[in-house]
C-alpha atoms as a printed R data frame, in Angstrom:
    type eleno elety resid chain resno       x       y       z
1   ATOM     1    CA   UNK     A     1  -5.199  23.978  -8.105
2   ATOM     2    CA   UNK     A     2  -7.393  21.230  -6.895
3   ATOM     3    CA   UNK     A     3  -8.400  20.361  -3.394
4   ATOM     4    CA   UNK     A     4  -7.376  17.082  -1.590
5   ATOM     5    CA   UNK     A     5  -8.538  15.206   1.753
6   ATOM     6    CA   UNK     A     6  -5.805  13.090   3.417
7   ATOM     7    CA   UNK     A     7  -6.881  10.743   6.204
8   ATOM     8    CA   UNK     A     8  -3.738   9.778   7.825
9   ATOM     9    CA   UNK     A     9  -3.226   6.586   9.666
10  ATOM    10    CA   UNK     A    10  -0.939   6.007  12.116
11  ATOM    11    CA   UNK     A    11   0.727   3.631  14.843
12  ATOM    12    CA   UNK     A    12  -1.941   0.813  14.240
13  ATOM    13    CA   UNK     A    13   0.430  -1.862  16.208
14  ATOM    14    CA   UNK     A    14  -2.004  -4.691  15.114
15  ATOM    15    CA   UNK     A    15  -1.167  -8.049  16.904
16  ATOM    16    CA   UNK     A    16  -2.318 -11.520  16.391
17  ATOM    17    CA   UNK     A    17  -3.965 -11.832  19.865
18  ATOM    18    CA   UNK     A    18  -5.997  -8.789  19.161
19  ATOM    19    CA   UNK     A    19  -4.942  -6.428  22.225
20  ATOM    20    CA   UNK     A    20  -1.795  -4.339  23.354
21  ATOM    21    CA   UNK     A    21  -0.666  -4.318  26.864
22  ATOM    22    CA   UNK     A    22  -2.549  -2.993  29.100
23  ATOM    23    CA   UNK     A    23  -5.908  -3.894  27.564
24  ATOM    24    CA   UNK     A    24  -5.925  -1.471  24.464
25  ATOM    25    CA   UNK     A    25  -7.637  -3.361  21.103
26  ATOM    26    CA   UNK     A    26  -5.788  -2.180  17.903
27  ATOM    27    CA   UNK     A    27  -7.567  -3.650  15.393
28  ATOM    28    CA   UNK     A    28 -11.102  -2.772  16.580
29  ATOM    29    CA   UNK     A    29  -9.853   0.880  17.197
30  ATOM    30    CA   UNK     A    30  -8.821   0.771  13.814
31  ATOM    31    CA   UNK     A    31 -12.259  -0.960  12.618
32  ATOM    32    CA   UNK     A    32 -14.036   1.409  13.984
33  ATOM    33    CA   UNK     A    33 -12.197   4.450  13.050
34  ATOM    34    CA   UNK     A    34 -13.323   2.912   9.149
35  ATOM    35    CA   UNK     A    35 -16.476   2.362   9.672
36  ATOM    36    CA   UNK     A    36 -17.019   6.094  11.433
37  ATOM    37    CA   UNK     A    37 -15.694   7.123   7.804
38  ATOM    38    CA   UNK     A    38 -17.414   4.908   5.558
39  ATOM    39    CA   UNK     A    39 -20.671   6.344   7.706
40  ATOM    40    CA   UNK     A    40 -20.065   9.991   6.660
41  ATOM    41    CA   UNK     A    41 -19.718  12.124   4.147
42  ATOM    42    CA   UNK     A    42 -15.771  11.969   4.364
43  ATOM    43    CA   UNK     A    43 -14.543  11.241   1.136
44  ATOM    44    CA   UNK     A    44 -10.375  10.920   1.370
45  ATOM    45    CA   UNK     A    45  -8.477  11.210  -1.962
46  ATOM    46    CA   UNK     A    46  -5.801   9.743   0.069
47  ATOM    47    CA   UNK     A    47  -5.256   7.351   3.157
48  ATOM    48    CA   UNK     A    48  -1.633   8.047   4.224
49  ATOM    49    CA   UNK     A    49  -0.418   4.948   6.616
50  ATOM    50    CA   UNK     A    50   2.536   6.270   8.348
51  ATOM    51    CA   UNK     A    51   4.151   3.466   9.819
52  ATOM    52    CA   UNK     A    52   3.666   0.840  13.159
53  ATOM    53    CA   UNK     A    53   1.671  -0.679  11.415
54  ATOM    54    CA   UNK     A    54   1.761  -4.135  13.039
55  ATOM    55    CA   UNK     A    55   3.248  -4.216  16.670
56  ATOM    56    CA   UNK     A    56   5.509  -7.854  15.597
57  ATOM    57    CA   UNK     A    57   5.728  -7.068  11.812
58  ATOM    58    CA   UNK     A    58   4.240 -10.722  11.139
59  ATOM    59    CA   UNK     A    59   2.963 -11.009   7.524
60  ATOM    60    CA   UNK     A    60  -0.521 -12.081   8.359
61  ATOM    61    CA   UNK     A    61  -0.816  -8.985  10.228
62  ATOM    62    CA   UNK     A    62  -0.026  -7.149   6.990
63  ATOM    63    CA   UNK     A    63  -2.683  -8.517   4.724
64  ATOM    64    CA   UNK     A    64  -5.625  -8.228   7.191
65  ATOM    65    CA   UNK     A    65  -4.381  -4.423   7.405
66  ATOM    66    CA   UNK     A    66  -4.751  -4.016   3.184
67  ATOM    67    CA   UNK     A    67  -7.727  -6.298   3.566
68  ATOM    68    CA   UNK     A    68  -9.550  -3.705   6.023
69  ATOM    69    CA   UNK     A    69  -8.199  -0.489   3.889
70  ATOM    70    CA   UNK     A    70  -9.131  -2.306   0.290
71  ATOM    71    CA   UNK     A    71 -12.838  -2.797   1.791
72  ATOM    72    CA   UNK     A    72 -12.547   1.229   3.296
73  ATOM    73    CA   UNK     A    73 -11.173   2.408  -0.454
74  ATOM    74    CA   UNK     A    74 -13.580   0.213  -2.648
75  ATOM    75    CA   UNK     A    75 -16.507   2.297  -2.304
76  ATOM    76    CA   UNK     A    76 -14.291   6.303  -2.683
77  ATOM    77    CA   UNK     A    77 -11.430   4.854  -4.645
78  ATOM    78    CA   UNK     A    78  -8.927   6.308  -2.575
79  ATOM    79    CA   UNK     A    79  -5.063   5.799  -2.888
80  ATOM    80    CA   UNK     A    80  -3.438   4.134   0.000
81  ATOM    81    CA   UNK     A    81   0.216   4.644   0.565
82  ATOM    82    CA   UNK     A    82   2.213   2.946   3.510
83  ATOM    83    CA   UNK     A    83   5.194   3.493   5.011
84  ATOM    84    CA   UNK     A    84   7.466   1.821   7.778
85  ATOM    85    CA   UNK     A    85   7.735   2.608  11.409
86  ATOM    86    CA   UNK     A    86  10.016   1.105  14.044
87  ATOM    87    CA   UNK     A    87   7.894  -1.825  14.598
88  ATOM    88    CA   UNK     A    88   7.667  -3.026  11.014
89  ATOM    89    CA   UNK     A    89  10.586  -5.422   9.075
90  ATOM    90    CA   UNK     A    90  11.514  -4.250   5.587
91  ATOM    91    CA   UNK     A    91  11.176  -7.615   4.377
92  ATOM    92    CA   UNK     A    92   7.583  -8.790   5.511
93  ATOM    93    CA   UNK     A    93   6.413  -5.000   4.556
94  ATOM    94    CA   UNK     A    94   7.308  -4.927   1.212
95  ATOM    95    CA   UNK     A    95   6.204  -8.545   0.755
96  ATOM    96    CA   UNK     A    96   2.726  -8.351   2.216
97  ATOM    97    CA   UNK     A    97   2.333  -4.982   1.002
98  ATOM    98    CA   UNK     A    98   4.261  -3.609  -1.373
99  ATOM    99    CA   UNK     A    99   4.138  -7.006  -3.395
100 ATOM   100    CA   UNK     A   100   7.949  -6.760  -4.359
101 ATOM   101    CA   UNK     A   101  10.950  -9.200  -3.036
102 ATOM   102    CA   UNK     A   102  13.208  -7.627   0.089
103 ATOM   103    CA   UNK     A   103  16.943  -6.028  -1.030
104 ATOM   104    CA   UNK     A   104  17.484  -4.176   2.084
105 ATOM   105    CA   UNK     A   105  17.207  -0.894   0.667
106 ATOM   106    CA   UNK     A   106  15.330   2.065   2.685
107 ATOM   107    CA   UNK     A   107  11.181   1.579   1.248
108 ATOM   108    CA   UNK     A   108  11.320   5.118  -0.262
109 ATOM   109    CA   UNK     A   109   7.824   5.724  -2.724
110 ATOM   110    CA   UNK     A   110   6.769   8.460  -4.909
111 ATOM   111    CA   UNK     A   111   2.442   8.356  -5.280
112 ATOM   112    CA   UNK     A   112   0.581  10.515  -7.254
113 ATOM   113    CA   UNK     A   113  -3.109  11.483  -6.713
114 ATOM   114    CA   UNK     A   114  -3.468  13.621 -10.052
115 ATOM   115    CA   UNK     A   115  -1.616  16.841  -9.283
116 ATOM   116    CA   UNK     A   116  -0.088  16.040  -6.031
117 ATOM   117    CA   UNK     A   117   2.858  14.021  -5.288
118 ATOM   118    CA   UNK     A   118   3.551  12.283  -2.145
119 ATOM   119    CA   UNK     A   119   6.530  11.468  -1.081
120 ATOM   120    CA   UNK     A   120   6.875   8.619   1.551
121 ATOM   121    CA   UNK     A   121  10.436   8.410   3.112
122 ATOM   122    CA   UNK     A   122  11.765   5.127   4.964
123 ATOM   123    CA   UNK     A   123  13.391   6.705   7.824
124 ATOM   124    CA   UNK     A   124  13.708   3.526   9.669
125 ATOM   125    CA   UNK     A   125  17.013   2.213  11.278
126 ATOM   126    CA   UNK     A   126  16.435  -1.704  11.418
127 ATOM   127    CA   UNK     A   127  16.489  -2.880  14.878
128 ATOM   128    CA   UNK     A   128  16.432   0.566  16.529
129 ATOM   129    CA   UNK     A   129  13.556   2.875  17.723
130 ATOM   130    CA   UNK     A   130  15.103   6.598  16.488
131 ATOM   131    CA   UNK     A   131  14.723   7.879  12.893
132 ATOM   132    CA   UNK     A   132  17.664   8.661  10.827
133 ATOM   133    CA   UNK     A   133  17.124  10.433   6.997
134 ATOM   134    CA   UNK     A   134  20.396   8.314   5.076
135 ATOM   135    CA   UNK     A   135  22.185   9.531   2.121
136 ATOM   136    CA   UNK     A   136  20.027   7.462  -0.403
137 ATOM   137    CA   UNK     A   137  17.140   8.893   1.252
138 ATOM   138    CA   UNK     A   138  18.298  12.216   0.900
139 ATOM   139    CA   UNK     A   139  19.625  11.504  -3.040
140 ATOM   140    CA   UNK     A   140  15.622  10.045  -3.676
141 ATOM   141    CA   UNK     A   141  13.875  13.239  -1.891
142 ATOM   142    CA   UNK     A   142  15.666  15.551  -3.585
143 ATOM   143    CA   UNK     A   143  15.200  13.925  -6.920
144 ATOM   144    CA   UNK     A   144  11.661  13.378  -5.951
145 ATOM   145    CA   UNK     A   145  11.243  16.992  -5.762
146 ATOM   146    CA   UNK     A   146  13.122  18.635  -8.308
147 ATOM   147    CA   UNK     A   147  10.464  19.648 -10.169
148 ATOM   148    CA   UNK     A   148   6.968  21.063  -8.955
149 ATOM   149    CA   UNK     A   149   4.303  19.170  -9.000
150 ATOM   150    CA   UNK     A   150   0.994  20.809 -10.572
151 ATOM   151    CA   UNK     A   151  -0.695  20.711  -6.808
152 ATOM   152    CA   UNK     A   152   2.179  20.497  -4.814
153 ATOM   153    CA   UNK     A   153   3.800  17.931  -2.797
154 ATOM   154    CA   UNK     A   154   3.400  16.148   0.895
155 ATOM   155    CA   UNK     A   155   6.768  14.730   2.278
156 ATOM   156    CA   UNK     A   156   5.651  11.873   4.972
157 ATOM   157    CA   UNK     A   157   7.743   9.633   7.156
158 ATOM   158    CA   UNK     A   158   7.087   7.993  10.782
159 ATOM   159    CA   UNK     A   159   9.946   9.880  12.777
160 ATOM   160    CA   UNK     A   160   9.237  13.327  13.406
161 ATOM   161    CA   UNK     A   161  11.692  16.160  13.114
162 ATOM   162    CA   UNK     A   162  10.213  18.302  15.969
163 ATOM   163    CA   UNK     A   163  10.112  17.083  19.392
164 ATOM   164    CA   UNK     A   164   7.720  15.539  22.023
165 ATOM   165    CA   UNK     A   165   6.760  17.246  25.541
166 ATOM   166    CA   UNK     A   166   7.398  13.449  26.468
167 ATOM   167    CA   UNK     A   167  11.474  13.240  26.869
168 ATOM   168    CA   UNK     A   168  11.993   9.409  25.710
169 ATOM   169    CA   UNK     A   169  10.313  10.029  22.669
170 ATOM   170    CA   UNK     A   170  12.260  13.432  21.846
171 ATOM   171    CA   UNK     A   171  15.009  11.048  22.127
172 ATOM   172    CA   UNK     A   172  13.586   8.634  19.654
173 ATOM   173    CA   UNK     A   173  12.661  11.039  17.142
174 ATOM   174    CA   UNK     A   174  13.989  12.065  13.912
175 ATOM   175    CA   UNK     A   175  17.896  12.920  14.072
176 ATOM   176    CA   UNK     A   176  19.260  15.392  12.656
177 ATOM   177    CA   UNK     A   177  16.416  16.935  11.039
178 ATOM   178    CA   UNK     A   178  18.200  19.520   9.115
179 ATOM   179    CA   UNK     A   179  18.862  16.759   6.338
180 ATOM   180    CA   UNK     A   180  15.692  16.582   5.863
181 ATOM   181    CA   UNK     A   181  14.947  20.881   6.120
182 ATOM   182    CA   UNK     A   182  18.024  20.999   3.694
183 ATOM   183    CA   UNK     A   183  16.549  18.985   1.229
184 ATOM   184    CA   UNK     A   184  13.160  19.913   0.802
185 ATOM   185    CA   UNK     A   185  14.064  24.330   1.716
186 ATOM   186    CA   UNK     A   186  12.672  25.826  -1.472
187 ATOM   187    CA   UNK     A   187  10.939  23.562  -2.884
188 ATOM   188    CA   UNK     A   188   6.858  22.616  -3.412
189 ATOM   189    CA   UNK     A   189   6.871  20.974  -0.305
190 ATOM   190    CA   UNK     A   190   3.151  22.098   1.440
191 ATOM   191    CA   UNK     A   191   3.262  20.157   4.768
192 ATOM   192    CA   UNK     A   192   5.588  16.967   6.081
193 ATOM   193    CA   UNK     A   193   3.307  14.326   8.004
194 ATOM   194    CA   UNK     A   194   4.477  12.361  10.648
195 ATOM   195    CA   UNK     A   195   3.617  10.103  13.140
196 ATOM   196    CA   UNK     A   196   5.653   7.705  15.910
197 ATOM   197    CA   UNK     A   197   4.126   9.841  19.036
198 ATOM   198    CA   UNK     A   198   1.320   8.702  19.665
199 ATOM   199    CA   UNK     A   199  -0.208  11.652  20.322
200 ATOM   200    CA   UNK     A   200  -0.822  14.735  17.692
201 ATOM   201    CA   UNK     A   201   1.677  17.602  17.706
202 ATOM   202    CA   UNK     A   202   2.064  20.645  15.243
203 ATOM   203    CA   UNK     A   203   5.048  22.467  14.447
204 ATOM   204    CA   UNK     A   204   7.202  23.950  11.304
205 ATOM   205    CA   UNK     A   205  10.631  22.861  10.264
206 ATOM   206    CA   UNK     A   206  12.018  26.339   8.699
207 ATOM   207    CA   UNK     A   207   8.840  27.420   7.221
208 ATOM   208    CA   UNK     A   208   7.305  24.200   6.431
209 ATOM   209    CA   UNK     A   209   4.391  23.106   8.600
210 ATOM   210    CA   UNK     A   210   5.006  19.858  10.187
211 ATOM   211    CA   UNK     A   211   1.924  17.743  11.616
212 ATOM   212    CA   UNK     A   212   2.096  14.736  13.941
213 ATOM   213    CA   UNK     A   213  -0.880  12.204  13.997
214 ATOM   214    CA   UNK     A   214  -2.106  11.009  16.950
215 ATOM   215    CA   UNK     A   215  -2.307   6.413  16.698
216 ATOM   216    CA   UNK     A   216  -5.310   4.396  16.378
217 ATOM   217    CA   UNK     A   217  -3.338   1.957  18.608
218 ATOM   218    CA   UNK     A   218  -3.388   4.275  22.239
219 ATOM   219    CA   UNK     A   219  -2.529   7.604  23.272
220 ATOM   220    CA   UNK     A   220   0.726   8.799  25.156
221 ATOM   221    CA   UNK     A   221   0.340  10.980  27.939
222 ATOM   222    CA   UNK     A   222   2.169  13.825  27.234
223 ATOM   223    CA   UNK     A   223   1.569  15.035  30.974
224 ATOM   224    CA   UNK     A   224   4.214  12.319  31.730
225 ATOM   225    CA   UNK     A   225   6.980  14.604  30.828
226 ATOM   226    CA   UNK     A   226  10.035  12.066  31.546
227 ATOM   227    CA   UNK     A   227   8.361   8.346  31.253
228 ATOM   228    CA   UNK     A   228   6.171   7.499  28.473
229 ATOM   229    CA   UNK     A   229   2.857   6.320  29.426
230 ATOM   230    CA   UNK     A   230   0.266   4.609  26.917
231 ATOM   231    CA   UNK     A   231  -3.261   5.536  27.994
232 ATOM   232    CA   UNK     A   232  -6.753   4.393  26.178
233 ATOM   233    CA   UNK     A   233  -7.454   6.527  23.010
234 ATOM   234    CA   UNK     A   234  -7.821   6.404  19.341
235 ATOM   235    CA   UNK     A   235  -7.680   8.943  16.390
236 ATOM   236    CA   UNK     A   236  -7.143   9.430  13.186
237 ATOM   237    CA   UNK     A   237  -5.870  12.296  11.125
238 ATOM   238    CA   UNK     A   238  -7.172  14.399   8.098
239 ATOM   239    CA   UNK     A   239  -5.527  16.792   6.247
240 ATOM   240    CA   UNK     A   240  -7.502  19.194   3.990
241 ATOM   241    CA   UNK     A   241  -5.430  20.870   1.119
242 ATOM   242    CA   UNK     A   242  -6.458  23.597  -0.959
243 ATOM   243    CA   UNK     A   243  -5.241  26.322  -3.223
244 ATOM   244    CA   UNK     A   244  -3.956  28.444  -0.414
245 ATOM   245    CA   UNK     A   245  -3.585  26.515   2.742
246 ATOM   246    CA   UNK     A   246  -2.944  22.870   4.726
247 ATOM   247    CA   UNK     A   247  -5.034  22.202   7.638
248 ATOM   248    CA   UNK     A   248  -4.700  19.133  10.042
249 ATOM   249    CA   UNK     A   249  -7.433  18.097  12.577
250 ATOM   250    CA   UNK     A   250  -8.033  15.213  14.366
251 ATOM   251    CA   UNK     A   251 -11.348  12.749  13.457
252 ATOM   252    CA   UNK     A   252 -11.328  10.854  17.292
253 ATOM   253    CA   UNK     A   253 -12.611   7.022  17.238
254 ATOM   254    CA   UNK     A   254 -14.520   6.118  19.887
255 ATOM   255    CA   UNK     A   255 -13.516   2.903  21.995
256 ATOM   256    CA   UNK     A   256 -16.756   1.538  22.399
């Protein structure tokens, strides 16, 4: 079984003006979090982009974001894979993107990197902030995963199905997650990565080790248990798999 290095990107909230209420730079945070890679000896099979990926879902946001990760993969030929948060509109996504023409479906993808399959799920609701996992969803998971893939598979989506310390975002998270634990119980399913928290969180739904990355937009402050509270901070993720385990840390971007 081969090894794999997954840098996972999340909440980027890029805006046209450049910043994010109150004061936080999105796109420089992300900048910087590419150049920090390109500088060392990191060398990702894989950049995951797991949705939020521009704050107002404006298409010009969209192509400077696969601008800045074509110029990251053209020197270690990494895949890049995105998929939807809250913030993002099916249509300019899969325009600016994806390249194909909006039919309102849920943006559900299948990537290989030789033996491992990833599985990126749309668990967006248009127009509201929680996660739901829909019947075609389900349907195009468990077809996904029917058969084992020679290194195993990654299930990713932007709502998590374990909760915050933060209450409001508990309450945006993932609903009923046992669709989702249903559909991927005994199968090749190695880890499910997440994001939507802004902050990193690790957990297990059934037996399957769930990991939340932290955003390159800002941090939350999960010492504000009942009101959510942005705070300076930057990260991305990386996920190392090998033969016999999957390990998450955190790579942190520094803001100036």
């Amino acid at each position: 079984m081969a090894s794999y290095v997954i840098i996972q990107i999340s909440d980027v909230h890029l805006t046209y003006g450049g910043t994010l209420s109150p004061g936080d730079h999105p796109r420089d945070n992300l900048f910087r979090g590419l150049r920090l890679l390109e500088a060392s000896n990191i060398r990702p099979d894989v950049f995951l982009l797991t949705g939020d990926l521009a704050d107002t879902a404006e298409g010009g946001l969209y192509e400077d974001l696969a601008e800045m990760l074509g110029e990251a993969t053209s020197k270690c030929g990494a895949t890049v894979i995105y998929l939807p948060g809250n913030h993002d509109v099916r249509k300019e996504f899969r325009s600016h993107l994806l390249g194909v023409v909006e039919d309102g479906a849920p943006i559900n993808q299948v990537h290989w990197r030789d033996g491992l399959r990833i599985v990126a799920l749309d668990s967006t609701v248009p127009g509201e902030e929680y996660g739901v996992i829909g019947d075609e969803t389900i349907e195009f998971l468990r077809g996904s995963i029917a058969t084992p893939a020679p290194d195993g598979t990654v299930v990713a989506l932007h709502h998590p199905p374990i909760p915050s310390p933060i209450e409001p975002m508990s309450r945006i998270s993932l609903r009923e997650p046992t669709r989702l634990l249903d559909a991927i119980s005994g199968s090749d399913v190695r880890i499910v990565l997440c994001g939507h928290y802004h902050h990193e969180a690790a957990g297990t739904l059934g037996s399957i080790p769930v990991w939340v990355s932290p955003a390159t937009a800002y941090r939350g402050d999960v010492t504000s248990q009942m009101v959510f509270r942005g705070m300076p901070g930057a990260a991305f993720s990386r996920i190392d798999l090998t033969e016999n385990s999957a390990t998450a840390t955190i790579i942190p971007i520094s803001l100036t």
